[in-house]
mmCIF file of C-alpha atoms in Angstrom:
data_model
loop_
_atom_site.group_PDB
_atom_site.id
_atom_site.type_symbol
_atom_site.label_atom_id
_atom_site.label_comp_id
_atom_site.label_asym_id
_atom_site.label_seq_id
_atom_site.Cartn_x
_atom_site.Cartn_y
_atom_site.Cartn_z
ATOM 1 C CA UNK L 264 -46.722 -10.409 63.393
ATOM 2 C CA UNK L 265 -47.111 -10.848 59.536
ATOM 3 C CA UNK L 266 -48.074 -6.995 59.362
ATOM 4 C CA UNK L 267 -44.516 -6.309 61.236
ATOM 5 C CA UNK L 268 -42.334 -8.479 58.924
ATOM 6 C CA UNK L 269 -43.994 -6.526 55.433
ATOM 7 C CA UNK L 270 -43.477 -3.277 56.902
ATOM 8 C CA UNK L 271 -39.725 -4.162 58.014
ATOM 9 C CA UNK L 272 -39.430 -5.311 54.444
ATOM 10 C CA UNK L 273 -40.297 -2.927 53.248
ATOM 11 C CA UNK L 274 -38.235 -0.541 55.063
ATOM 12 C CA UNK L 275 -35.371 -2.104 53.958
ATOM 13 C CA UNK L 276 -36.537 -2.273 50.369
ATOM 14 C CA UNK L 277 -37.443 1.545 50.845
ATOM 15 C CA UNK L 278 -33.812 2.641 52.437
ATOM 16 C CA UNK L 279 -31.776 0.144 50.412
ATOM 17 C CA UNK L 280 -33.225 1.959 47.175
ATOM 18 C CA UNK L 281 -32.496 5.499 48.182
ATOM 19 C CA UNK L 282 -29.310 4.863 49.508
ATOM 20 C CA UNK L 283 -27.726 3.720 46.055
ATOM 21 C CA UNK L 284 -28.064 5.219 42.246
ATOM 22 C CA UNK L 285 -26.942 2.950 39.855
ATOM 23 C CA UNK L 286 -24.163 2.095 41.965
ATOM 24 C CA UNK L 287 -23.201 5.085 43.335
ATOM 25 C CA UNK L 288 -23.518 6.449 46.841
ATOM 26 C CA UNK L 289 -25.984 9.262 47.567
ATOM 27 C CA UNK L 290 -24.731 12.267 50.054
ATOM 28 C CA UNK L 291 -26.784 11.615 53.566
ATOM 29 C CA UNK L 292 -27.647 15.494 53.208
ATOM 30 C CA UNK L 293 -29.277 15.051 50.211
ATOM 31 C CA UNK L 294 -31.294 11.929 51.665
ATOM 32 C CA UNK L 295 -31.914 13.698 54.392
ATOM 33 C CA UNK L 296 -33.177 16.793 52.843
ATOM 34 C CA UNK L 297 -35.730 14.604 50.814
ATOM 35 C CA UNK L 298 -37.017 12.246 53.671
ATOM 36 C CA UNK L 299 -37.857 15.614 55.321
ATOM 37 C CA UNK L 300 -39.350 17.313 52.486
ATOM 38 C CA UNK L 301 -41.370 14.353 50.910
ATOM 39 C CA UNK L 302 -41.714 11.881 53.699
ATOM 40 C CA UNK L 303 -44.420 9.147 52.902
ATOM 41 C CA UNK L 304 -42.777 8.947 49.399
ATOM 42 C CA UNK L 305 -42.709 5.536 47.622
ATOM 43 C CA UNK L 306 -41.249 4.265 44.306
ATOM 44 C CA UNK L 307 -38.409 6.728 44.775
ATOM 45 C CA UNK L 308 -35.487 6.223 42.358
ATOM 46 C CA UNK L 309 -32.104 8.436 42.694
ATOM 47 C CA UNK L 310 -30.217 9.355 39.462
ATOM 48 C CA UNK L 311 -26.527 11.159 40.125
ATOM 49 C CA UNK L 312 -24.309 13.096 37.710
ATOM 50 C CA UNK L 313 -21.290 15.612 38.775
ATOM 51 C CA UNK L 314 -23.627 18.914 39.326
ATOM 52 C CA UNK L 315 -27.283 17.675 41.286
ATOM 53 C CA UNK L 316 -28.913 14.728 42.059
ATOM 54 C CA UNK L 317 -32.075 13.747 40.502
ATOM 55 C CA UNK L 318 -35.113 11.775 42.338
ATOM 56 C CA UNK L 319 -38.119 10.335 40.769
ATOM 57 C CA UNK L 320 -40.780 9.492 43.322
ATOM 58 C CA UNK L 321 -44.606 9.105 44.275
ATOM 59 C CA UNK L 322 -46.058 11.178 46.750
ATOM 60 C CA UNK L 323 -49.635 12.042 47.827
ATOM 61 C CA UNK L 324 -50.427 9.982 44.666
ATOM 62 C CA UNK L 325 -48.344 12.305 42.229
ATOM 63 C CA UNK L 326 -45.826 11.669 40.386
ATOM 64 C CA UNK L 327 -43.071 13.961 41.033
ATOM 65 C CA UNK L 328 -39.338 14.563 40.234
ATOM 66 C CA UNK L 329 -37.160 16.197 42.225
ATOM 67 C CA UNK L 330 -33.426 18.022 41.826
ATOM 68 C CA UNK L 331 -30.932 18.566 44.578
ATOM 69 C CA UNK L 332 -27.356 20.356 44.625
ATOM 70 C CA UNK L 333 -25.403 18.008 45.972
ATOM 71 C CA UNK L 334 -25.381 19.717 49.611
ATOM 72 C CA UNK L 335 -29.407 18.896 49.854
ATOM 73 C CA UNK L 336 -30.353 21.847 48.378
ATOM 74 C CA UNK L 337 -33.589 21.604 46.356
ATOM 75 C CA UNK L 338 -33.159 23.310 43.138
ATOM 76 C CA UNK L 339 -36.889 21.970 41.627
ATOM 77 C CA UNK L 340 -39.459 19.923 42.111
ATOM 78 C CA UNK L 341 -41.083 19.138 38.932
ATOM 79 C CA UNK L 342 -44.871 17.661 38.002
ATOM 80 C CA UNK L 343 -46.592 16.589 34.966
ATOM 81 C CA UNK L 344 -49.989 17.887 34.529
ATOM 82 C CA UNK L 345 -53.067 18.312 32.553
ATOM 83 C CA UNK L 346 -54.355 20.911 30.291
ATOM 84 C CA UNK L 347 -57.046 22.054 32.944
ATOM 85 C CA UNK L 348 -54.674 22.518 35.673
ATOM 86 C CA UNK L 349 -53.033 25.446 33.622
ATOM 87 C CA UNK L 350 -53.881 29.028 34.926
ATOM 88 C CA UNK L 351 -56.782 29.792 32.784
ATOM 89 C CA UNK L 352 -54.808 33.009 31.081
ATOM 90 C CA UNK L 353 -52.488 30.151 30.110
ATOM 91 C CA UNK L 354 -55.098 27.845 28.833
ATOM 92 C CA UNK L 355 -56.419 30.951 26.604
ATOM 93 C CA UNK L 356 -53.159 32.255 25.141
ATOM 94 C CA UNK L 357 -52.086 28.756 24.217
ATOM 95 C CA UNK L 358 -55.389 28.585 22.633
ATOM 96 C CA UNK L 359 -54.586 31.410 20.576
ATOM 97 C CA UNK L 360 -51.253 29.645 19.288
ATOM 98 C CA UNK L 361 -51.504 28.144 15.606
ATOM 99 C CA UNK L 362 -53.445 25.438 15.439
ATOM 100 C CA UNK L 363 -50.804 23.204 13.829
ATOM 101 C CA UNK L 364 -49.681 22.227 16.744
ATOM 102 C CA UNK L 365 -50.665 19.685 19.461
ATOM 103 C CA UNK L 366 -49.583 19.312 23.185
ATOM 104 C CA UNK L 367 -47.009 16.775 23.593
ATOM 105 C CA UNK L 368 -46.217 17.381 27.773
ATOM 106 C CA UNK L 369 -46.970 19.922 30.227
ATOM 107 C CA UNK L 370 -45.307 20.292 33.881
ATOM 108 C CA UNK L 371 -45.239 22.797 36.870
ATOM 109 C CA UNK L 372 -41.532 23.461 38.016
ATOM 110 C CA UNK L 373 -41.572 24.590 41.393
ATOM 111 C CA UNK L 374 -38.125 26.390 42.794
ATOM 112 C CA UNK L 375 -36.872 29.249 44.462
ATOM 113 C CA UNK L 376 -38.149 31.450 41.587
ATOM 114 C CA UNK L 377 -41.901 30.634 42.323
ATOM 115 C CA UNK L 378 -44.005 28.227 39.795
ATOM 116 C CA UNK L 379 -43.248 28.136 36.296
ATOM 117 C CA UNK L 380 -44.831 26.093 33.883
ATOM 118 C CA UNK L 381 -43.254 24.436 30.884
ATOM 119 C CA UNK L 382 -45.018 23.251 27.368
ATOM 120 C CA UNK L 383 -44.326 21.505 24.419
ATOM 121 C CA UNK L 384 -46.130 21.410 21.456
ATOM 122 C CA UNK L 385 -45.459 19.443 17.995
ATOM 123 C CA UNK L 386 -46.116 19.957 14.983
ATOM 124 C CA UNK L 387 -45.545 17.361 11.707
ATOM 125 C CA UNK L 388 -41.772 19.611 11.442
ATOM 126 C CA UNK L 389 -40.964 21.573 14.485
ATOM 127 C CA UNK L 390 -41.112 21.363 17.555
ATOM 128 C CA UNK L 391 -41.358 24.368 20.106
ATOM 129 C CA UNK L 392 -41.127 24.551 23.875
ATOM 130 C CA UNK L 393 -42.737 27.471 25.661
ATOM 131 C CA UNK L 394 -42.647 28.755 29.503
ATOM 132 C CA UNK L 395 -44.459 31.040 31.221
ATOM 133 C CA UNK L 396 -44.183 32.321 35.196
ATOM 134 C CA UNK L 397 -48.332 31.864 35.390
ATOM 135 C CA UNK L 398 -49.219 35.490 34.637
ATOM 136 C CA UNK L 399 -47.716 37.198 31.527
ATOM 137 C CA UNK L 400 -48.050 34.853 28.861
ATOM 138 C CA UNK L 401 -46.033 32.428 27.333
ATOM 139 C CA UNK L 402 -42.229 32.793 25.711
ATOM 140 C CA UNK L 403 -40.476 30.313 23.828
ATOM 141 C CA UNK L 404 -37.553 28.973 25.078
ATOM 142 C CA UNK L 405 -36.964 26.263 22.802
ATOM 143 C CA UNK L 406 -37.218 25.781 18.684
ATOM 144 C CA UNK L 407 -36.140 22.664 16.584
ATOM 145 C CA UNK L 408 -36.496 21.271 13.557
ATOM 146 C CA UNK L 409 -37.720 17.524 13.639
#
């Protein structure tokens, strides 16, 4: 009986959380969309502004974040990861990059496109951001002066 009380608490904790962001109601297509895609997921958190929705969540023991149009389409699921889980042409090329720098994040962004995966490296005065589709290489999308 005590096993069937938790777990109907924490439904409720679990469904009262992803129907509100900070206040504001979430489209049922949208939760819909998610609870089928990622079902199992816990510590989910929604975040709304005007053009998608964003959710940060746990599931299969990863930390993931996802983005929605605010129909329920998925427009990317995103994932920090390590160094080693690059494609080893990555891991090589950003070997070859000056050694100034040091890795400050890396993540995999899944979406209709395929994988792409997204760096950021620091230096004591810049900092760049780089992307790369898995095969060619990488390309900088980002520079800035710290």
């Amino acid at each position: 009986m005590k096993k069937l009380i938790i777990a109907l608490g924490l439904m409720a904790i679990t469904f009262g959380n992803t129907a509100m962001a900070h206040d504001k109601e979430i489209d049922k297509h949208v939760q819909q969309a998610f609870n089928k895609e990622f079902a199992g997921a816990v510590d989910v958190q929604w975040y709304t502004n005007d053009t998608y929705v964003q959710v940060d969540f746990t599931f299969n023991s990863m930390r993931l974040v996802a983005y929605y149009d605010n129909d329920g389409k998925v427009l990317a699921v995103v994932r920090n990861i390590y160094f080693p889980s690059l494609p080893l042409s990555l891991q090589l090329d950003l070997k070859k990059i000056d050694k100034g720098y040091w890795i400050t994040k890396i993540c995999e962004v899944t979406n209709q496109e395929g994988t792409q995966y997204r760096v950021t490296l620091e230096s004591a005065e810049k900092i760049i951001q780089l992307s790369s589709n898995g095969v060619s290489g990488w390309e900088v999308i980002k520079r800035e002066v710290k």
